CSV table of C-alpha atoms in Angstrom, one decimal:
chain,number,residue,atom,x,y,z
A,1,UNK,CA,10.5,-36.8,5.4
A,2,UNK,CA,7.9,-36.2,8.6
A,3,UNK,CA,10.0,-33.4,9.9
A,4,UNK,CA,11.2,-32.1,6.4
A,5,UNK,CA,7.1,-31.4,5.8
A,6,UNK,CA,6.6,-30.3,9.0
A,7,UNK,CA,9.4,-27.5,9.0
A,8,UNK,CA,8.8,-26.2,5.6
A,9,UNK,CA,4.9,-26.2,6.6
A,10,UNK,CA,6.0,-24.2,10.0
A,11,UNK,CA,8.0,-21.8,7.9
A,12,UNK,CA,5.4,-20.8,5.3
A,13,UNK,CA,3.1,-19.7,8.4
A,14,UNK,CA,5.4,-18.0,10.2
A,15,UNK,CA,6.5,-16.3,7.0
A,16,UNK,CA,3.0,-14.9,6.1
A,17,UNK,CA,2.4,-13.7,10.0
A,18,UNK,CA,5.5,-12.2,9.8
A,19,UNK,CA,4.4,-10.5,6.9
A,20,UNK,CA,0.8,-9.8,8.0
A,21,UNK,CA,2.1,-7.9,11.1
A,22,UNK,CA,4.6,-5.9,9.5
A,23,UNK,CA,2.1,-4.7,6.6
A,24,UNK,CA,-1.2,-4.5,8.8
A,25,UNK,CA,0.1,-3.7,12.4
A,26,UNK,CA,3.5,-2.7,11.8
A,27,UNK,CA,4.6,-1.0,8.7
A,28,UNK,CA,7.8,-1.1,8.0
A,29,UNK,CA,10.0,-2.2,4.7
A,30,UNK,CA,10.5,-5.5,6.4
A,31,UNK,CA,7.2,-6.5,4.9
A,32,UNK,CA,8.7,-7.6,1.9
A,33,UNK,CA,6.0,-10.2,0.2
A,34,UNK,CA,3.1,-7.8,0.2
A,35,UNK,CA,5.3,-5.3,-1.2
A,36,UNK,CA,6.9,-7.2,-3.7
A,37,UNK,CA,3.7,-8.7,-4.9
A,38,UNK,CA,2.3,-4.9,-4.9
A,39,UNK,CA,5.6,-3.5,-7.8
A,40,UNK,CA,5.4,-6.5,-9.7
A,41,UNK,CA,1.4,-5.7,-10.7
A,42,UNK,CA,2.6,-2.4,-10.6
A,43,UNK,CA,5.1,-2.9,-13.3
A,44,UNK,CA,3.0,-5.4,-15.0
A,45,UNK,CA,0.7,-2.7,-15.6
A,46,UNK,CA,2.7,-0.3,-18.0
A,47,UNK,CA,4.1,-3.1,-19.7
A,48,UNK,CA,1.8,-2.1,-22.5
A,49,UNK,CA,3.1,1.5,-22.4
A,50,UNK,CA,-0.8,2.2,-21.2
A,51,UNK,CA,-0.5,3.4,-17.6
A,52,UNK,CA,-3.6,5.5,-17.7
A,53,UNK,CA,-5.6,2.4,-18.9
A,54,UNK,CA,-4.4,-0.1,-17.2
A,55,UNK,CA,-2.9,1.1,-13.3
A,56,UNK,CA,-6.1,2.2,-12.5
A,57,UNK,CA,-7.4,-1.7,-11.9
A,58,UNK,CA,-3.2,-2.1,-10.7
A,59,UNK,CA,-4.1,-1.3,-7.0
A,60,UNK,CA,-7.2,-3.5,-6.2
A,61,UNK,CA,-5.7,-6.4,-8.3
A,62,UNK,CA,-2.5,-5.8,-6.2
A,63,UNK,CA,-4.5,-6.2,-2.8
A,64,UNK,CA,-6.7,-8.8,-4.0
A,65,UNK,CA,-3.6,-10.9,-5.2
A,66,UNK,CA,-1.3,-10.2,-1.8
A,67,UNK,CA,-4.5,-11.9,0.1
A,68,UNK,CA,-4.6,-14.6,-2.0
A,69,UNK,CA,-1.1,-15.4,-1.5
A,70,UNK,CA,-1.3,-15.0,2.4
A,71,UNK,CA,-4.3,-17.6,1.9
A,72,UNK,CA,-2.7,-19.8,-0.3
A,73,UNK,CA,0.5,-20.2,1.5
A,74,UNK,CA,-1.3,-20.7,5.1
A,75,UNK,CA,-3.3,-23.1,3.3
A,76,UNK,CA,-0.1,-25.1,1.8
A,77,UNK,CA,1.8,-24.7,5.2
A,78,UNK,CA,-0.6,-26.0,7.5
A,79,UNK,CA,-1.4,-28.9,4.8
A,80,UNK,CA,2.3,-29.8,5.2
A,81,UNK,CA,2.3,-30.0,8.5
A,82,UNK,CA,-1.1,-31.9,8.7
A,83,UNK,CA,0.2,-34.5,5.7
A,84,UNK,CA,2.3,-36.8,7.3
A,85,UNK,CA,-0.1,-37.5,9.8
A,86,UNK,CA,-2.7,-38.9,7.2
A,87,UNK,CA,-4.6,-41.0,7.8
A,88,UNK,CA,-3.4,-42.3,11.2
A,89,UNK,CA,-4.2,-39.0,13.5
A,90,UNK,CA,-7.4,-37.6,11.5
A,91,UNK,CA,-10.5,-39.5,11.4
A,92,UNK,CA,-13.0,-40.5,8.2
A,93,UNK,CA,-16.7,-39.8,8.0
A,94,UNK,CA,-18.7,-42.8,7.1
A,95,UNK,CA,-18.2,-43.6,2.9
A,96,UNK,CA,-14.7,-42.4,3.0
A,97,UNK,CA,-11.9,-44.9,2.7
A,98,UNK,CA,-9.0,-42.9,4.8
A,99,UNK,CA,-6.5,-45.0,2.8
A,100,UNK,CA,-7.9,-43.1,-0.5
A,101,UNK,CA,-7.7,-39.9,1.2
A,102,UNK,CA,-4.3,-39.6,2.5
A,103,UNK,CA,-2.4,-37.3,0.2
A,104,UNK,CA,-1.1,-34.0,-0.6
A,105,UNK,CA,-4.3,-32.9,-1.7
A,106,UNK,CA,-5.9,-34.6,1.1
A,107,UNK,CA,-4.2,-32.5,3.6
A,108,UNK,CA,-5.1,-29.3,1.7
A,109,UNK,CA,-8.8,-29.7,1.7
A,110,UNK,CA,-8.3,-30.1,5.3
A,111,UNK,CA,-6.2,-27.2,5.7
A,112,UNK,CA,-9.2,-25.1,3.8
A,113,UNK,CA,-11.7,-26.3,5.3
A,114,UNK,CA,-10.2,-25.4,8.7
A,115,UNK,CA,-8.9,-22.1,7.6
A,116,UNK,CA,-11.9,-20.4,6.1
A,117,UNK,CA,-13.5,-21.9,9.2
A,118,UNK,CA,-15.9,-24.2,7.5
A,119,UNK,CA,-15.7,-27.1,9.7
A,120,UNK,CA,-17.0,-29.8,7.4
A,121,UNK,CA,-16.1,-32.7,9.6
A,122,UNK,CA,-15.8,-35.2,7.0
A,123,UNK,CA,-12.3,-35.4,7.8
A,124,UNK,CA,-11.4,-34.3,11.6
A,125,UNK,CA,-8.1,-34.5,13.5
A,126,UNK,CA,-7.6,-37.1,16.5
A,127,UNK,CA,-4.3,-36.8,17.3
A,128,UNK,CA,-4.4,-34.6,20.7
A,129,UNK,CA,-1.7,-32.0,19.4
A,130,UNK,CA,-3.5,-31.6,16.0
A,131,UNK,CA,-6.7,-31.0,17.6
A,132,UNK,CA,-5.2,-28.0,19.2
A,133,UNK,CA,-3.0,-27.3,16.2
A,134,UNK,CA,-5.8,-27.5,13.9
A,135,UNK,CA,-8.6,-24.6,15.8
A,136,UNK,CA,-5.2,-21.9,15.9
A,137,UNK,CA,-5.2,-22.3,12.1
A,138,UNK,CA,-9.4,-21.6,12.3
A,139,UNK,CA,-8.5,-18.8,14.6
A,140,UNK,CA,-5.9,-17.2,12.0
A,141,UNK,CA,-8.0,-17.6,9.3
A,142,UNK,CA,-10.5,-15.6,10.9
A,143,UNK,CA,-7.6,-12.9,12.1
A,144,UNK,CA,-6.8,-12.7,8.3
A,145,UNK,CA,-10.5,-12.2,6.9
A,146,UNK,CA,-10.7,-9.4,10.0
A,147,UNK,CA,-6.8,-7.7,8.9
A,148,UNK,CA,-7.9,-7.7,5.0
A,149,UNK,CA,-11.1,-5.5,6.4
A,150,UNK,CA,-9.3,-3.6,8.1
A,151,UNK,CA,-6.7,-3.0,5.4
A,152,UNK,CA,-9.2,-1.7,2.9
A,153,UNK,CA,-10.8,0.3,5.0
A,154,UNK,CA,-7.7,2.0,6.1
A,155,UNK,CA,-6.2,2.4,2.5
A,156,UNK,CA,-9.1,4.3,0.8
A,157,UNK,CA,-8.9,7.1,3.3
A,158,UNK,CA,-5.7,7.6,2.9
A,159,UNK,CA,-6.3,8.0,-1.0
A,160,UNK,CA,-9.0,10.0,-0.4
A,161,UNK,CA,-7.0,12.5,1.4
A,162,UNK,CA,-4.2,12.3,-1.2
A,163,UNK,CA,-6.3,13.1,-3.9
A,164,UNK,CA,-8.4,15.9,-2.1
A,165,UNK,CA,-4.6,17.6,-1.6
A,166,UNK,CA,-4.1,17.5,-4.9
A,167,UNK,CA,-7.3,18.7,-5.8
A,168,UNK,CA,-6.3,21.7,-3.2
A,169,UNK,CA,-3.1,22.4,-5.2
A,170,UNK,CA,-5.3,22.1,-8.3
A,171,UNK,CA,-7.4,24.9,-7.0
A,172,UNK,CA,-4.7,27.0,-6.3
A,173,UNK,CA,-3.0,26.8,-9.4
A,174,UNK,CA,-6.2,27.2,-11.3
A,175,UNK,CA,-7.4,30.5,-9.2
A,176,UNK,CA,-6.0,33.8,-10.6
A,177,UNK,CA,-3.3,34.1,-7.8
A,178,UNK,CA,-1.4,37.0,-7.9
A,179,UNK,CA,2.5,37.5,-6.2
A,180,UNK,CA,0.5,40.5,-4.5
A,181,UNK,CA,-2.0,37.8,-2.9
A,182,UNK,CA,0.3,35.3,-1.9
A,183,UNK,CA,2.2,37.5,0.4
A,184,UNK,CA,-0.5,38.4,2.8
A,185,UNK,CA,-2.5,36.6,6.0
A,186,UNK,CA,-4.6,35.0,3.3
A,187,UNK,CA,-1.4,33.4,1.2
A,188,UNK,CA,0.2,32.4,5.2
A,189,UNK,CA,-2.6,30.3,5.7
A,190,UNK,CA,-3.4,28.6,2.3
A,191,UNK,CA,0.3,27.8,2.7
A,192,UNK,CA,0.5,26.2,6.2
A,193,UNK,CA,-2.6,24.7,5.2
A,194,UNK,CA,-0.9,22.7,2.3
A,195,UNK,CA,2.2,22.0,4.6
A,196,UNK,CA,-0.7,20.1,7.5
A,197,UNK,CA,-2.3,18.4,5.2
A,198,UNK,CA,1.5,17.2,3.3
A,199,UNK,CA,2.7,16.0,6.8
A,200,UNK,CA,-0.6,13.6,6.7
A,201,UNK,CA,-0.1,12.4,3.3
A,202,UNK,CA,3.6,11.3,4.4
A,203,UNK,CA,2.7,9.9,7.6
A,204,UNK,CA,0.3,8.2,5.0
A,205,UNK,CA,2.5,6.5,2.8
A,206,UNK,CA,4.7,5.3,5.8
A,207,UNK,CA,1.5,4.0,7.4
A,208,UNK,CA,-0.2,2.8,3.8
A,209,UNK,CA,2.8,2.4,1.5
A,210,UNK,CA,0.5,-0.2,-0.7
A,211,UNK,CA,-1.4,3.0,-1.5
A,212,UNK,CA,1.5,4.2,-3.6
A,213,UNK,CA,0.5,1.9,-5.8
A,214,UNK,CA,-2.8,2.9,-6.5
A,215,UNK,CA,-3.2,5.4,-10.0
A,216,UNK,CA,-5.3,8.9,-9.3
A,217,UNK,CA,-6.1,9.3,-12.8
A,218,UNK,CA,-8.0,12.4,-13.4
A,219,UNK,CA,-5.2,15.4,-13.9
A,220,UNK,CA,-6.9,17.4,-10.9
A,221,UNK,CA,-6.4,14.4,-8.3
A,222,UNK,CA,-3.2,13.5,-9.2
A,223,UNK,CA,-0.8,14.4,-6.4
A,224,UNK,CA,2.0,13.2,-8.8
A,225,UNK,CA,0.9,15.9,-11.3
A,226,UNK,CA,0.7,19.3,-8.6
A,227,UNK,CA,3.8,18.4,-6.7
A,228,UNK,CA,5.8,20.4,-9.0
A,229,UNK,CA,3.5,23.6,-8.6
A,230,UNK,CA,4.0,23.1,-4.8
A,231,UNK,CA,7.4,23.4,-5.0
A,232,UNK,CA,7.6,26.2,-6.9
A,233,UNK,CA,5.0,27.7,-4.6
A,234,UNK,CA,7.1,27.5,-2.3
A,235,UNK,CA,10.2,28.9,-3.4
A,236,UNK,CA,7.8,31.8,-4.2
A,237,UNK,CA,7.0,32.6,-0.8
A,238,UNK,CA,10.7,32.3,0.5
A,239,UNK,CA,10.8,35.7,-1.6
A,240,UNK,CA,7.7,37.3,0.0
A,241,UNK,CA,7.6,40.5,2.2
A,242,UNK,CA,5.3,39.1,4.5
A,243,UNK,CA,7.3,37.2,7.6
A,244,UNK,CA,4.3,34.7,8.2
A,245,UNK,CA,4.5,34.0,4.2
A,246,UNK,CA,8.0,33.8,4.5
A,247,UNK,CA,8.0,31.5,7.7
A,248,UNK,CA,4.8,29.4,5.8
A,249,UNK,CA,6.9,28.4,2.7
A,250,UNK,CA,9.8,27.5,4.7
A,251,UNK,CA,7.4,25.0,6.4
A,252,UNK,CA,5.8,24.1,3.2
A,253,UNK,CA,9.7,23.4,1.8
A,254,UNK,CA,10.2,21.3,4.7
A,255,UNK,CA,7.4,19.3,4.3
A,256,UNK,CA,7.5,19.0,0.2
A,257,UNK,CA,11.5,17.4,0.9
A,258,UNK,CA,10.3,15.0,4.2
A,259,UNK,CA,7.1,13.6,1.6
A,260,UNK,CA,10.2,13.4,-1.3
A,261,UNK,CA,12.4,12.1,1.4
A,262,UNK,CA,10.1,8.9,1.7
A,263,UNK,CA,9.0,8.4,-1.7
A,264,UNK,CA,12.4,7.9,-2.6
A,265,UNK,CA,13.7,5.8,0.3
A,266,UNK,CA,10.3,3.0,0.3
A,267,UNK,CA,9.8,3.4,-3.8
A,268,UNK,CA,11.8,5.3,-6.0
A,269,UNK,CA,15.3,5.2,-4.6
A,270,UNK,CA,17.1,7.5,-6.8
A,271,UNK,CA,19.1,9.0,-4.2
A,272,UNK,CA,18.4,12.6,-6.0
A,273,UNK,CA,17.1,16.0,-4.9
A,274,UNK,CA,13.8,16.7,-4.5
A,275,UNK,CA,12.7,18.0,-7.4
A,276,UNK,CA,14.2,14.6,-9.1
A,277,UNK,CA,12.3,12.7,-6.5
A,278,UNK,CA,8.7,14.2,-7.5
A,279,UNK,CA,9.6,14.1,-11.1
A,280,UNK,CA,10.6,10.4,-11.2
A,281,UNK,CA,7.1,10.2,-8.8
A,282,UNK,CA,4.9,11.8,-11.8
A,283,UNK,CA,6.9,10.1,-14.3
A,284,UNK,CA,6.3,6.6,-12.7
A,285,UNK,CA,2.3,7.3,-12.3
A,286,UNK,CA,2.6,8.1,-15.7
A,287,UNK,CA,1.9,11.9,-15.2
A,288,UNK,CA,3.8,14.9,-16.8
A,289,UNK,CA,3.4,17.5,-14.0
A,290,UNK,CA,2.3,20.6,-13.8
A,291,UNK,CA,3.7,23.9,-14.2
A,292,UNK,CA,7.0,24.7,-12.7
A,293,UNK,CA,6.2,28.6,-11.5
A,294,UNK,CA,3.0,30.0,-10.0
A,295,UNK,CA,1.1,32.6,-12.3
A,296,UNK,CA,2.5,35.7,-12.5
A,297,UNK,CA,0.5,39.2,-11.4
A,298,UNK,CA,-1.9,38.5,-14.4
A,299,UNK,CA,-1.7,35.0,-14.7
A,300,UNK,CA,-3.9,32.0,-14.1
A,301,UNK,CA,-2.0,29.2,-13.2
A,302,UNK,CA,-2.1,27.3,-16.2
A,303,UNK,CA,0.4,25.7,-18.4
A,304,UNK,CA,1.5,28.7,-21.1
């Protein structure tokens, strides 16, 4: 029973570095809990068939929830391990009866206490190997408040920048754009423009995938909602006389199917084109999308 405690205990830590590293320092798909706990709040929240109401709050809850788990399960691991050596290798402050305070929930005050780096000392280990064991878990407690800093600060950039593409795209669509002004210098450079700043978005959702999960709301902001104007945008300038305009939406192109190319493969997985891909993307934010074609010589923009 000793060891049976003390290996499930050992695996619940190493479980939630494991998953730490791979979300915070690491990204990758191999950071499966975070992710997990991430879709199912995701899903939860257009369970009422009220996305725009409700995903808005799905992100923060999401984060808030994956950091509560980490804690909770370090707290439960380390508590197993520390349990089967109550009351024999801690020692009692003065009042306490150690035979009273030897059980499961015993060991998981102790684990708290040592984990949000409280110290307390009514209950301190003696055992030598504990008294080691015990100031790592203090030290990954305060690894984990550091990480979860770190985290937030690092995801709300990256939303920022999605959101301030799609405002770009909004702009375009919005601005009475002509065929005649797209293919020029001007029209090469709002489009290589949109290509940089796509390549950071899909760097971002390798780097930040938890920020897929966060709702943009506000039509303008969505990236979900333009992603269809960009495309089109694109295939308009494959048909430009210009060269640069030409070579600009080629690059755009490229960039539109590597960002569809990893929505699909970390979220959506529908194995489709990419107009499919951004479709199912706007579809599962809730979004229609925007206009399919860019305005014509005396158009706006705007959805006819």
């Amino acid at each position: 029973m000793t060891w049976l405690s003390m290996i499930t205990g050992g695996a619940l830590v190493l479980l939630v570095l494991r998953d730490v590293f791979h979300t915070l320092w690491h990204p990758t798909r191999h950071g499966g809990l975070s992710r997990l706990v991430m879709r199912v709040v995701w899903r939860l929240s257009a369970l009422r068939g009220t996305r725009r109401r409700t995903a808005g709050l799905a992100g923060p809850t999401g984060m808030v929830a994956v950091v509560a788990l980490w804690a909770l399960l370090l707290a439960v691991g380390w508590g197993l391990v520390y349990w089967p050596h109550m009351p024999g290798g801690f020692s009692y402050a003065a009042g306490l009866d150690p035979g009273e305070h030897a059980g499961a929930d015993d060991a998981l005050y102790v684990s708290l206490v040592t984990l949000s780096t409280l110290g307390l000392g009514d209950i301190a280990p003696t055992s030598g190997w504990l008294r080691v064991f015990a100031p790592m878990e203090a030290l990954v407690g305060f690894v984990l408040l550091s990480a979860t800093v770190a985290w937030i600060l690092g995801i709300y950039p990256a939303l920022a920048r999605r959101r301030t593409l799609a405002l770009r795209l909004s702009h375009v669509r919005r601005s009475p754009t002509t065929r005649r002004a797209l293919d020029s210098d001007g029209g090469a450079t709002v489009l290589d423009g949109l290509a940089s700043t796509l390549s950071t978005i899909t760097v971002d959702f390798l780097q930040y995938a938890e920020s897929y999960y966060f709702y943009d709301g506000d039509e303008n902001t969505s990236l979900p909602g333009q992603l269809g104007f960009a495309l089109a945008l694109a295939e308009e300038a494959s048909a430009a006389r210009h060269p640069d305009v030409r070579l600009s939406g080629s690059v755009l192109r490229t960039a539109l199917e590597d960002l569809a190319t990893v929505l699909d493969e970390r979220f959506l997985r529908t194995g489709a084109a990419t107009e499919h891909v951004f479709a199912a993307y706007a579809e599962d934010h809730g979004n229609p999308g925007e206009p399919t074609a860019p305005a014509g010589p005396r158009g706006t923009g705007r959805r006819s």
